Coordinates of C-alpha atoms (C1' of nucleotides) in Angstrom, one line a residue:
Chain A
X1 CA 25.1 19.3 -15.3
X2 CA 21.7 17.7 -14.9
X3 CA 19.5 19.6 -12.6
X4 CA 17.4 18.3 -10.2
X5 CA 13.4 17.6 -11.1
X6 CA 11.8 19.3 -8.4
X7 CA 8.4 17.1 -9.8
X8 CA 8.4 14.7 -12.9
X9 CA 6.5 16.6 -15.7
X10 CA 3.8 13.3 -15.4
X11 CA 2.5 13.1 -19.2
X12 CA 0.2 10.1 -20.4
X13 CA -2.0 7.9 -19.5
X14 CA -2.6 8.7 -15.0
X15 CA -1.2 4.4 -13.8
X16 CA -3.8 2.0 -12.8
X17 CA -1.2 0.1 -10.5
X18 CA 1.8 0.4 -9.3
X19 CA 4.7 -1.8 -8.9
X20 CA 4.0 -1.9 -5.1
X21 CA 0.8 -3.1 -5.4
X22 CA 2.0 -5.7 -8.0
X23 CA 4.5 -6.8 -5.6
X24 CA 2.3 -6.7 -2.8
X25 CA -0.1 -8.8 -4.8
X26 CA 2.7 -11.5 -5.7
X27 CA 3.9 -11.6 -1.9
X28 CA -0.2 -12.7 -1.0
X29 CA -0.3 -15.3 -3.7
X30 CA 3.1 -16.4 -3.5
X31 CA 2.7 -16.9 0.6
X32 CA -0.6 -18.6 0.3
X33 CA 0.4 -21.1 -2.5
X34 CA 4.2 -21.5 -3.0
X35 CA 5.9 -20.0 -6.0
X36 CA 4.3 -22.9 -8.3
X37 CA 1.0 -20.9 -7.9
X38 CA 2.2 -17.4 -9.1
X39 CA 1.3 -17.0 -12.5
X40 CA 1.4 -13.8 -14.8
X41 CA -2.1 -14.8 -15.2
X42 CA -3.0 -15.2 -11.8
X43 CA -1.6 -12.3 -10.4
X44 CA -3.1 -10.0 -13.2
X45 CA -6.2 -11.3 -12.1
X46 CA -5.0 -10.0 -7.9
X47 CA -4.6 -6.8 -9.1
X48 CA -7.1 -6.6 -11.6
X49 CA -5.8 -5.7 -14.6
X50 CA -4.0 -7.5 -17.6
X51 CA -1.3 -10.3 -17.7
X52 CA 0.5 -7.9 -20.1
X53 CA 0.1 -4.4 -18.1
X54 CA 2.1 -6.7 -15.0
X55 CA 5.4 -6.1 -17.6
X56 CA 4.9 -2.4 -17.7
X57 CA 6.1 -2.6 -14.0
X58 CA 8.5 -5.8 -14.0
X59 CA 10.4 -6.8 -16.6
X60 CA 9.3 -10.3 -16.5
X61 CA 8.6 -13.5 -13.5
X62 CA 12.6 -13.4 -12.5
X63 CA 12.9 -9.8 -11.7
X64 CA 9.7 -9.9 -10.1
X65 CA 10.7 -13.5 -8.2
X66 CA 14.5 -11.1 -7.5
X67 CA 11.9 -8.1 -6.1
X68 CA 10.1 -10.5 -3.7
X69 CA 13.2 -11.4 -2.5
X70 CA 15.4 -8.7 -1.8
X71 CA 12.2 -7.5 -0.2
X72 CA 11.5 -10.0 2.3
X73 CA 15.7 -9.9 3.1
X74 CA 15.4 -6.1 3.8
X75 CA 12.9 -6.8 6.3
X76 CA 14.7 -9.3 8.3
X77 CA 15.7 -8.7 11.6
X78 CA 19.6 -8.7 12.2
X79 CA 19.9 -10.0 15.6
X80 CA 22.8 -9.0 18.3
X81 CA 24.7 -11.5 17.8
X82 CA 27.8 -12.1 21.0
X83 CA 31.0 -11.3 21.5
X84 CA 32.7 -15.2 21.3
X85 CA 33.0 -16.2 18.0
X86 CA 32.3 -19.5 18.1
X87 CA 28.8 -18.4 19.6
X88 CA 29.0 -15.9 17.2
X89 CA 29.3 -18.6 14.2
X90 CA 26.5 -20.2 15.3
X91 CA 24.1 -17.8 16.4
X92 CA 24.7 -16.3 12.5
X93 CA 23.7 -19.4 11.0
X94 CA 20.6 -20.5 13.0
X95 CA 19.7 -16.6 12.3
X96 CA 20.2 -17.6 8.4
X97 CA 18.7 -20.6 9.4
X98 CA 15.0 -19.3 10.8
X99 CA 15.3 -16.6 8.0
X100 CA 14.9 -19.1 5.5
X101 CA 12.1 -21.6 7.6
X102 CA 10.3 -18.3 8.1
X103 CA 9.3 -18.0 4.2
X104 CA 9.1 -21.3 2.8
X105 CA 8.7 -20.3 -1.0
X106 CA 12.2 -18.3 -0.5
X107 CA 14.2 -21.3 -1.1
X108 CA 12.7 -22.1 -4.2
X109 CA 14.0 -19.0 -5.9
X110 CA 17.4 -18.9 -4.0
X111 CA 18.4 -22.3 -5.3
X112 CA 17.6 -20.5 -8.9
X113 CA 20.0 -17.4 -8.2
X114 CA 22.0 -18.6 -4.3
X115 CA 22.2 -16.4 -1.2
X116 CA 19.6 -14.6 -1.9
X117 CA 20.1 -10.7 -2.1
X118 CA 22.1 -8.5 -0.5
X119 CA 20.9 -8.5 2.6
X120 CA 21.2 -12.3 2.7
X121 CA 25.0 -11.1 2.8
X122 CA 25.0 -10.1 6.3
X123 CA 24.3 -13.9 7.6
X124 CA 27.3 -14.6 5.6
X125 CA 29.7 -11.8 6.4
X126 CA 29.0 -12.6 9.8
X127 CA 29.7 -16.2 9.5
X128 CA 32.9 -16.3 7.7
X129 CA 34.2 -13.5 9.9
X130 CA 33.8 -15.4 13.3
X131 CA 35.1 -18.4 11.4
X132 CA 38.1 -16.5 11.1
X133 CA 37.9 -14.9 14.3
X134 CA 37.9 -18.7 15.5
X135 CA 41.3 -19.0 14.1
X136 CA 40.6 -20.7 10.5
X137 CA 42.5 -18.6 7.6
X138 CA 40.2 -16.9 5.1
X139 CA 40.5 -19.4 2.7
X140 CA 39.2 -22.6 4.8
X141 CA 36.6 -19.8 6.7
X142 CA 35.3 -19.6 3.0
X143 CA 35.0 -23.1 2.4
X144 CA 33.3 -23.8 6.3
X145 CA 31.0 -20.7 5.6
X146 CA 30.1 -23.2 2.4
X147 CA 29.8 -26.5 4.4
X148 CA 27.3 -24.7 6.8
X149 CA 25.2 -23.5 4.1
X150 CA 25.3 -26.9 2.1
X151 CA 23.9 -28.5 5.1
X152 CA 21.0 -25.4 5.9
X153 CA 19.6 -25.4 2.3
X154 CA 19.6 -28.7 2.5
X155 CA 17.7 -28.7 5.6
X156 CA 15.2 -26.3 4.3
X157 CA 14.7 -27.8 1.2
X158 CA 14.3 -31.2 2.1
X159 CA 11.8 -30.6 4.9
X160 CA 9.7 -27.9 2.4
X161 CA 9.8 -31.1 -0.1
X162 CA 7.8 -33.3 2.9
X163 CA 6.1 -30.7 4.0
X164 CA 4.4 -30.6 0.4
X165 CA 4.0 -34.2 0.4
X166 CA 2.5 -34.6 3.4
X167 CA 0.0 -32.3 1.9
X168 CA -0.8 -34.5 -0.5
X169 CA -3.1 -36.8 1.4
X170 CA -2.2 -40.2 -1.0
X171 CA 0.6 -42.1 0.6
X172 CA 3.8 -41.4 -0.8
X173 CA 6.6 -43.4 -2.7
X174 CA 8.5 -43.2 0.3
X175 CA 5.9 -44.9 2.9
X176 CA 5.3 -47.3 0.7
X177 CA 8.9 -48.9 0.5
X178 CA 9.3 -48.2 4.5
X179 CA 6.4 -50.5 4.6
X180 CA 7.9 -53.1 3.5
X181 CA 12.3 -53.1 3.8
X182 CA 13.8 -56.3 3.4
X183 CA 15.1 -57.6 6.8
X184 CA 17.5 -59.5 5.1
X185 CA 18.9 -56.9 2.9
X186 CA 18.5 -53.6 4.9
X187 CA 18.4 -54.7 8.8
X188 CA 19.1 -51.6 10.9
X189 CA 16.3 -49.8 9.0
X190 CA 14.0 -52.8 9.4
X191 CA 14.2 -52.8 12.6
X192 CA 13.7 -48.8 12.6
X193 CA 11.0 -49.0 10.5
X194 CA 7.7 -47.3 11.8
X195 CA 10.3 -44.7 13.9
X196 CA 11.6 -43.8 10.7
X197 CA 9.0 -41.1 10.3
X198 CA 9.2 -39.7 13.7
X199 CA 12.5 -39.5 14.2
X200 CA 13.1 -37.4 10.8
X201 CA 10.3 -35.1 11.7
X202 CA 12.3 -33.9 14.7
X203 CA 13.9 -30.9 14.4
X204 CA 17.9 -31.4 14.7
X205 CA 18.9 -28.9 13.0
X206 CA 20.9 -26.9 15.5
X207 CA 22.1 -30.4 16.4
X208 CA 23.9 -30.9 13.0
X209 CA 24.6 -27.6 13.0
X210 CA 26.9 -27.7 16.1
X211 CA 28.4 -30.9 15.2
X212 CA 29.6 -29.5 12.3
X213 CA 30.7 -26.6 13.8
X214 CA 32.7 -28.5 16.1
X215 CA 33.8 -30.4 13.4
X216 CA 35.0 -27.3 11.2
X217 CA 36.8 -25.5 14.0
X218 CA 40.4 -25.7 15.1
Chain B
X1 CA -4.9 -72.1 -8.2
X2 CA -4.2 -69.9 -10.9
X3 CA -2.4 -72.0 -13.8
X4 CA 0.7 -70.9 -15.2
X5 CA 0.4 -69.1 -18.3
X6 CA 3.5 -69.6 -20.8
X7 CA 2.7 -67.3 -23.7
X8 CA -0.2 -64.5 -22.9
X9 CA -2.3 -64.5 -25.6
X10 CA -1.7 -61.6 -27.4
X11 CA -5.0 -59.7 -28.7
X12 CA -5.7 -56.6 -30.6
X13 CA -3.3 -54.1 -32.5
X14 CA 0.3 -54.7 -31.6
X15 CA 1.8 -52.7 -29.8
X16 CA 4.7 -49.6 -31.4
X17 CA 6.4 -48.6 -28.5
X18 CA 7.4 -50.3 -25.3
X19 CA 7.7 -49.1 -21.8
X20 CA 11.5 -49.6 -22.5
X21 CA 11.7 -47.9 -25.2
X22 CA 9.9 -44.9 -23.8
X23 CA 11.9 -44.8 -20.5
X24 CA 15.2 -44.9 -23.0
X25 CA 13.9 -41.9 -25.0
X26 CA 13.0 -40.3 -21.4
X27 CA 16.6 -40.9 -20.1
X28 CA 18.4 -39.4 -23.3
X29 CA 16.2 -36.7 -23.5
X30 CA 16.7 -35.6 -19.5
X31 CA 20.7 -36.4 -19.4
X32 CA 21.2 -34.2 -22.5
X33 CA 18.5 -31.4 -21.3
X34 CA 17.7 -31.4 -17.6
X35 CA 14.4 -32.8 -15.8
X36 CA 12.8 -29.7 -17.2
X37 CA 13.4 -30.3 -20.9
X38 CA 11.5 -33.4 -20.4
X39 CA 8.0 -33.1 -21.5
X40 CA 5.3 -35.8 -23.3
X41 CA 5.3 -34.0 -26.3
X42 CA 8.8 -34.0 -26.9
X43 CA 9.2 -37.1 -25.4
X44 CA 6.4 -38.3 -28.0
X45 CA 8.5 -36.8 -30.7
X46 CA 11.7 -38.8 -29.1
X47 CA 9.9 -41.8 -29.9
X48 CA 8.0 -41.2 -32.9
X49 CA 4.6 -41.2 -31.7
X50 CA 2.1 -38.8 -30.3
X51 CA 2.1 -37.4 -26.4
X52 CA -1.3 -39.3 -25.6
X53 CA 0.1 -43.0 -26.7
X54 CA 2.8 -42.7 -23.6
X55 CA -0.1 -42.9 -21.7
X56 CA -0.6 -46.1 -22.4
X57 CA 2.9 -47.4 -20.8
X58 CA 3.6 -45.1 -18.2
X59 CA 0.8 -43.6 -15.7
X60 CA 1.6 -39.8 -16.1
X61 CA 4.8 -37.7 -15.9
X62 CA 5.5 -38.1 -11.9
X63 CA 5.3 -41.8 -12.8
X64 CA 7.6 -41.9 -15.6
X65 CA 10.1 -39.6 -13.1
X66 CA 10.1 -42.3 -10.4
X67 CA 11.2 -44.9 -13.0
X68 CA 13.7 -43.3 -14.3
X69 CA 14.9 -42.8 -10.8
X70 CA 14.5 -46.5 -10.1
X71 CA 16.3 -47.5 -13.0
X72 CA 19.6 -45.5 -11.9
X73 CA 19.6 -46.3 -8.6
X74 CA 19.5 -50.2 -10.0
X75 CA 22.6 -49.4 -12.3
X76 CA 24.4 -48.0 -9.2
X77 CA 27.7 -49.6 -8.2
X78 CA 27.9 -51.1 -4.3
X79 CA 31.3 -50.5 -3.3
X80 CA 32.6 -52.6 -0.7
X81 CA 32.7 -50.9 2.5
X82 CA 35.6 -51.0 5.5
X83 CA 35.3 -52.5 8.4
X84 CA 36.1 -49.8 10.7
X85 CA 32.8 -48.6 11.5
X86 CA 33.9 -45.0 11.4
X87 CA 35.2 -45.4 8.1
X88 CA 32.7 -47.0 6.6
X89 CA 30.2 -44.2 7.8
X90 CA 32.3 -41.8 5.5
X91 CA 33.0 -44.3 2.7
X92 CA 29.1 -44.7 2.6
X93 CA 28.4 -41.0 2.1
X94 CA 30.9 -40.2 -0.1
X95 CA 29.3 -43.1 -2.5
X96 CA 25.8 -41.8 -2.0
X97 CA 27.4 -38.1 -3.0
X98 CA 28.9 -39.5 -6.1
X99 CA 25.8 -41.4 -6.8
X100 CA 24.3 -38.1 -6.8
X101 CA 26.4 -35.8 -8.4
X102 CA 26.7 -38.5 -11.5
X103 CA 23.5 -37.5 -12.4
X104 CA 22.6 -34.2 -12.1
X105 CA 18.8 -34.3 -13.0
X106 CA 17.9 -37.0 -10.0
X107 CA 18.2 -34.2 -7.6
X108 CA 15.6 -32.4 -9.4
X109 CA 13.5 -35.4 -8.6
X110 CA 14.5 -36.3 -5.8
X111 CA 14.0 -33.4 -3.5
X112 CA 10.5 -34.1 -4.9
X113 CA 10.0 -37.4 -3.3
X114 CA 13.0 -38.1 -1.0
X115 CA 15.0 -41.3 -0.8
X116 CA 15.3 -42.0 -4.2
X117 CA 14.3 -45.5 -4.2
X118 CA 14.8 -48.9 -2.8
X119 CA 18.4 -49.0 -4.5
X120 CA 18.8 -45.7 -2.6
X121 CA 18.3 -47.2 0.9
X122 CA 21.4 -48.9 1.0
X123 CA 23.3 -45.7 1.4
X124 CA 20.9 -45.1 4.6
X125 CA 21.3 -48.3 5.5
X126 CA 25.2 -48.4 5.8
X127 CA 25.1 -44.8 7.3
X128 CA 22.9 -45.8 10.2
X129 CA 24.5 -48.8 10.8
X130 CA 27.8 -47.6 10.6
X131 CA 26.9 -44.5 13.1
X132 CA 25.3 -47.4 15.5
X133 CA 28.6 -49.4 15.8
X134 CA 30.3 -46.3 16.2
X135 CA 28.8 -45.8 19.3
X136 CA 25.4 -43.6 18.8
X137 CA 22.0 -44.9 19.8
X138 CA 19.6 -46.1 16.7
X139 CA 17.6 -42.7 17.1
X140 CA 20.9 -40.7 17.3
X141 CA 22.1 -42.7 14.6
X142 CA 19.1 -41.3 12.3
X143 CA 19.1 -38.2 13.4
X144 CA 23.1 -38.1 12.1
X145 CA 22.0 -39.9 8.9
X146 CA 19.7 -37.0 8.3
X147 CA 22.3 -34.6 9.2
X148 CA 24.7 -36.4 6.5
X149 CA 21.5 -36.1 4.3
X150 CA 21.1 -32.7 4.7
X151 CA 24.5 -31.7 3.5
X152 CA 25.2 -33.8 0.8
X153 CA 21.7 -33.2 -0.7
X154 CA 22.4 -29.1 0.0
X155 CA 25.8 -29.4 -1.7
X156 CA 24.5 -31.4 -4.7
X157 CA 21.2 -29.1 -5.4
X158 CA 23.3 -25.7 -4.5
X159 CA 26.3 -27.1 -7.2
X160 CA 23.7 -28.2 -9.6
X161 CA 22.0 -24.4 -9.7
X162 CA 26.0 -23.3 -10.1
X163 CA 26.5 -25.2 -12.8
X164 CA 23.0 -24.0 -14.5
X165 CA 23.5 -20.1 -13.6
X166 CA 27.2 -20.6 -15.2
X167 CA 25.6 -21.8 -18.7
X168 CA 23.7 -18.9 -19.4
X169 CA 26.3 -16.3 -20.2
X170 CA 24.8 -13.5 -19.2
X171 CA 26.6 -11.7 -15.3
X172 CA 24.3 -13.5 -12.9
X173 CA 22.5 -11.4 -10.0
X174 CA 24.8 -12.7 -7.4
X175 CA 28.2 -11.5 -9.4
X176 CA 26.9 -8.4 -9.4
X177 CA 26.5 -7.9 -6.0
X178 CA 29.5 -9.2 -5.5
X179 CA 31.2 -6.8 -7.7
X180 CA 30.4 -4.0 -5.3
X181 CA 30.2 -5.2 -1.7
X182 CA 30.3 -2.5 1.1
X183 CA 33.7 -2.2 2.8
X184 CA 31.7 -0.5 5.6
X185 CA 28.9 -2.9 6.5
X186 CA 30.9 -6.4 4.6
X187 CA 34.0 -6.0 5.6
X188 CA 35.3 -9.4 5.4
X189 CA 33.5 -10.6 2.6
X190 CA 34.8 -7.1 0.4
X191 CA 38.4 -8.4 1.4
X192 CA 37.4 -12.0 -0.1
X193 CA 35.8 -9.9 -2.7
X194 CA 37.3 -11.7 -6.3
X195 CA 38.5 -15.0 -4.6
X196 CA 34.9 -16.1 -3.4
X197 CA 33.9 -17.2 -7.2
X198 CA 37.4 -19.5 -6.6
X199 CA 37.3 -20.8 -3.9
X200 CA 33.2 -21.9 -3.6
X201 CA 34.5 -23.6 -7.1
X202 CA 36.2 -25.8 -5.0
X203 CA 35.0 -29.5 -4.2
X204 CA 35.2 -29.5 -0.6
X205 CA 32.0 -32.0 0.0
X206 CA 34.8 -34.6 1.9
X207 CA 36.0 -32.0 3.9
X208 CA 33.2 -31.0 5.2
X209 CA 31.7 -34.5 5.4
X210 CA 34.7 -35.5 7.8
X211 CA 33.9 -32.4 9.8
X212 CA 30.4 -33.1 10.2
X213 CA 31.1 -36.8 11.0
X214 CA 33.9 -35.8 13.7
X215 CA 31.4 -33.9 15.4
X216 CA 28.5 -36.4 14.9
X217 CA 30.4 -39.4 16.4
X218 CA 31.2 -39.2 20.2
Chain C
dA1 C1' -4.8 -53.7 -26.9
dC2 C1' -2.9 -50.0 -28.6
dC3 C1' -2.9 -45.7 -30.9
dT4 C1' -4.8 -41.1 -32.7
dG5 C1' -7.0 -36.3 -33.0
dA6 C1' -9.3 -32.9 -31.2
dA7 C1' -10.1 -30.5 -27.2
dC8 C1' -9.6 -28.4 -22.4
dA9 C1' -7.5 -25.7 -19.2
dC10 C1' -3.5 -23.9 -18.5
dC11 C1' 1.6 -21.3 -19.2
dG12 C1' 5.1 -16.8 -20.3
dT13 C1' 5.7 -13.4 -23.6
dT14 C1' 5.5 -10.3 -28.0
dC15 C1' 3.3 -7.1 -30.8
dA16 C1' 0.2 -3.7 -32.5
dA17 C1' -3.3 -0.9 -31.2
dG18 C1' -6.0 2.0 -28.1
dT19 C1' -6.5 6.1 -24.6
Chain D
dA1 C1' 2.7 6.6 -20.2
dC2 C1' 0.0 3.1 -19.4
dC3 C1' -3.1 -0.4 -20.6
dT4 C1' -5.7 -3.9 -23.6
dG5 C1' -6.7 -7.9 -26.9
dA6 C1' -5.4 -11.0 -29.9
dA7 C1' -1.9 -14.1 -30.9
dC8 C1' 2.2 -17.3 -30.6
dA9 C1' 4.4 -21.1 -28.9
dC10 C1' 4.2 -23.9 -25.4
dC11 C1' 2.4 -27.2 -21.2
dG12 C1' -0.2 -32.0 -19.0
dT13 C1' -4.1 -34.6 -19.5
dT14 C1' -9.0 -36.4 -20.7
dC15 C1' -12.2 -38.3 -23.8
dA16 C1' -14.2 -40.5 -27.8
dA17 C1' -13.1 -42.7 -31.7
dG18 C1' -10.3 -45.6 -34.8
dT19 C1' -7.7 -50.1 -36.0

DNA sequence: ACCTGAACACCGTTCAAGT
DNA sequence: ACCTGAACACCGTTCAAGT
C-alpha cells in the first residue's frame, strides 16, 4: 500500500538544529549541574537558538528528561553475568547498582517515571529470573526483585541527597543535631557521635545487598 | 545577670499573623497538595497576607520545610519496644516506615536533608542499639542501620512516585513498555507480563525488612 | 515591629507571526 | 518546516517605604 520514500521531499525552512544536538546539549548541562539546572531557557541558550524552537524537536521537558534517559540506558554495558544464580542475582543488581551511581542526575527522573526505560529492563529480567532460578516462585521472585530495588534507589538517592549537601559548604541541619545528642535520651549514638559521619560515608552497599540476598533466598 | 523579663514590652504595629499560624496554613496546604504545591505566594494567600510578610516569621522556604518536619516528628507516637533485642530491631523500623509513609510529603523533604529531625533520631537510636545487643559491633551496627535506612527510605520515595504517576490518568511510560515486553530478550518478565502492576501493589516493606535483618544479624 | 508594593531574576509553555 | 518575539501565568527573594 504505502510505498517506500526513497528521500523525504524536504520542503520549508533547511533546520538550524536537530534533536541530537538538542539532546546532546541537555546531556552537557544536565551532567555538569544536575537536572535542577536544565532549563528550557538554558539549554536554548547551549544550542543557540530559542526556548520555543527546543519544542519543535521535543514535545516538552518530560519527553526530553524520557530521551536522556533511554539514551544513557542504551549505552550501558550488559555485563556476562555467571552461571550460579545466586551469583547471578547479585552480580545483576550491583550491575543496576553502578548503572545508576554512574549518572547521578538519572535517579532524579526515575523516581518521576521508575525503572527507567527499557533497557533498564534487562537488570530486572535478570534479577527476577535467577531469583527464580534460586528456587523462589514467581510471585515472591517479583516481590524480592522489589525489596532489592527499594533498598538500591534508596542507596542512590540518599547518598546523591549528601553528596549535594556536602556541596553546600554551610553546615547542615544534620551536623548540627549530631553535635549535640542528648546522652541521656539517645546513648548509643552519643557515644557514636563524631564516627557517625565516617561510618555512613563508607560504601556498604554490596554489604546490604548480600544480606538481603541472603535474607530473601530459600 | 540578665533580669527576668515577665511581659516583653511590646512596641510598634501588632503583629497579623503568627509563626503558628503560618506553619498551620503551610501544613494544610502540603498535606492536601504535596511539598511542591507549597509556595509563599499561595501560602500568603492561605493566610491572608502577602508572600513578603512570611518573611518576617520564618527565614525562607527551606526553613519553613524543616519546621514543618520538626513539628511531625514531635507529634509522632513512641511505641514501646520488646525486649528481645532482635525484635525490637524490627519493631523499630517498622515504626520509623509507618512514621514515614503517614505522611507522604516528608520524604520529599527529607531526602533533602536526611534524618528528619531530633524526634527522628530515636528510630536510629533503637535500631543501633538493638543491632548492638544482637550481637554486631557499634560500626556494624551503623552500617546495618543504614542498610535498614536505605530500604525503607527506597520503598517510601519509590511508593510515593506510584501513588503520584497513578493520579494522573493518562497510560504512564512504564505501562507501556510493559504492555509489549520482548518474549525473546525478557523472557521472564513477558511471562509476569500483566501480574507485575499486582503484585509491586503489594505491601511487602515487612517482608523484606525481616529478610534484610536475618541476613544483617549473625 | 510588622507589613506592603514594586521590582528583580527566574521558570515552562502558548500563540501568532515571520522566513 | 522551522524559527522567532511577545506574552501569560507562574516562581523565591530583596529592598525601600509605610504604619
Amino acid at each position: 500500500m504505502a510505498q517506500s520514500v526513497p528521500q523525504r521531499p524536504r520542503v520549508g525552512r533547511p533546520p538550524r538544529i536537530s534533536r541530537e544536538e538538542v539532546l546532546a546539549a541537555a546531556r552537557r548541562v544536565v551532567e555538569e549541574g544536575g537536572v535542577g539546572s536544565l532549563t528550557m531557557r538554558r539549554l536554548a541558550a547551549e544550542v543557540g537558538s530559542t526556548p520555543m524552537a527546543l519544542y519543535h524537536h521535543v514535545k516538552d521537558k518530560e519527553e526530553l528528561l524520557l530521551l536522556l534517559l533511554d539514551d544513557y540506558a542504551a549505552g550501558l554495558a550488559r555485563p556476562a553475568l555467571p552461571e550460579d544464580p545466586r551469583e547471578r542475582l547479585v552480580t545483576a543488581a550491583l550491575a543496576m547498582h553502578d548503572a545508576l551511581a554512574g549518572c547521578a542526575w538519572v535517579v532524579e527522573v526515575l523516581v518521576a517515571d521508575d525503572l527507567m526505560s527499557d533497557a533498564g529492563l534487562w537488570y530486572a529480567e535478570n534479577i527476577v529470573d535467577a531469583a527464580v532460578a534460586c528456587g523462589l516462585t514467581p510471585e515472591r521472585a517479583v516481590h524480592a526483585y522489589r525489596s532489592i530495588w527499594y533498598y538500591t534507589a534508596g542507596e542512590i538517592i540518599i547518598r546523591a541527597a549528601g553528596r549535594r549537601r556536602a556541596a553546600d559548604d554551610r553546615p547542615t541541619h544534620r551536623e548540627r543535631v549530631f553535635a549535640d545528642l542528648d546522652e541521656e535520651t539517645l546513648p548509643r549514638l552519643a557515644s557514636i557521635g563524631g564516627r557517625w559521619a565516617t561510618l555512613t560515608a563508607q560504601d556498604t552497599y554490596r554489604q546490604g545487598l548480600e544480606a538481603l540476598v541472603e535474607g530473601l533466598l530459600p
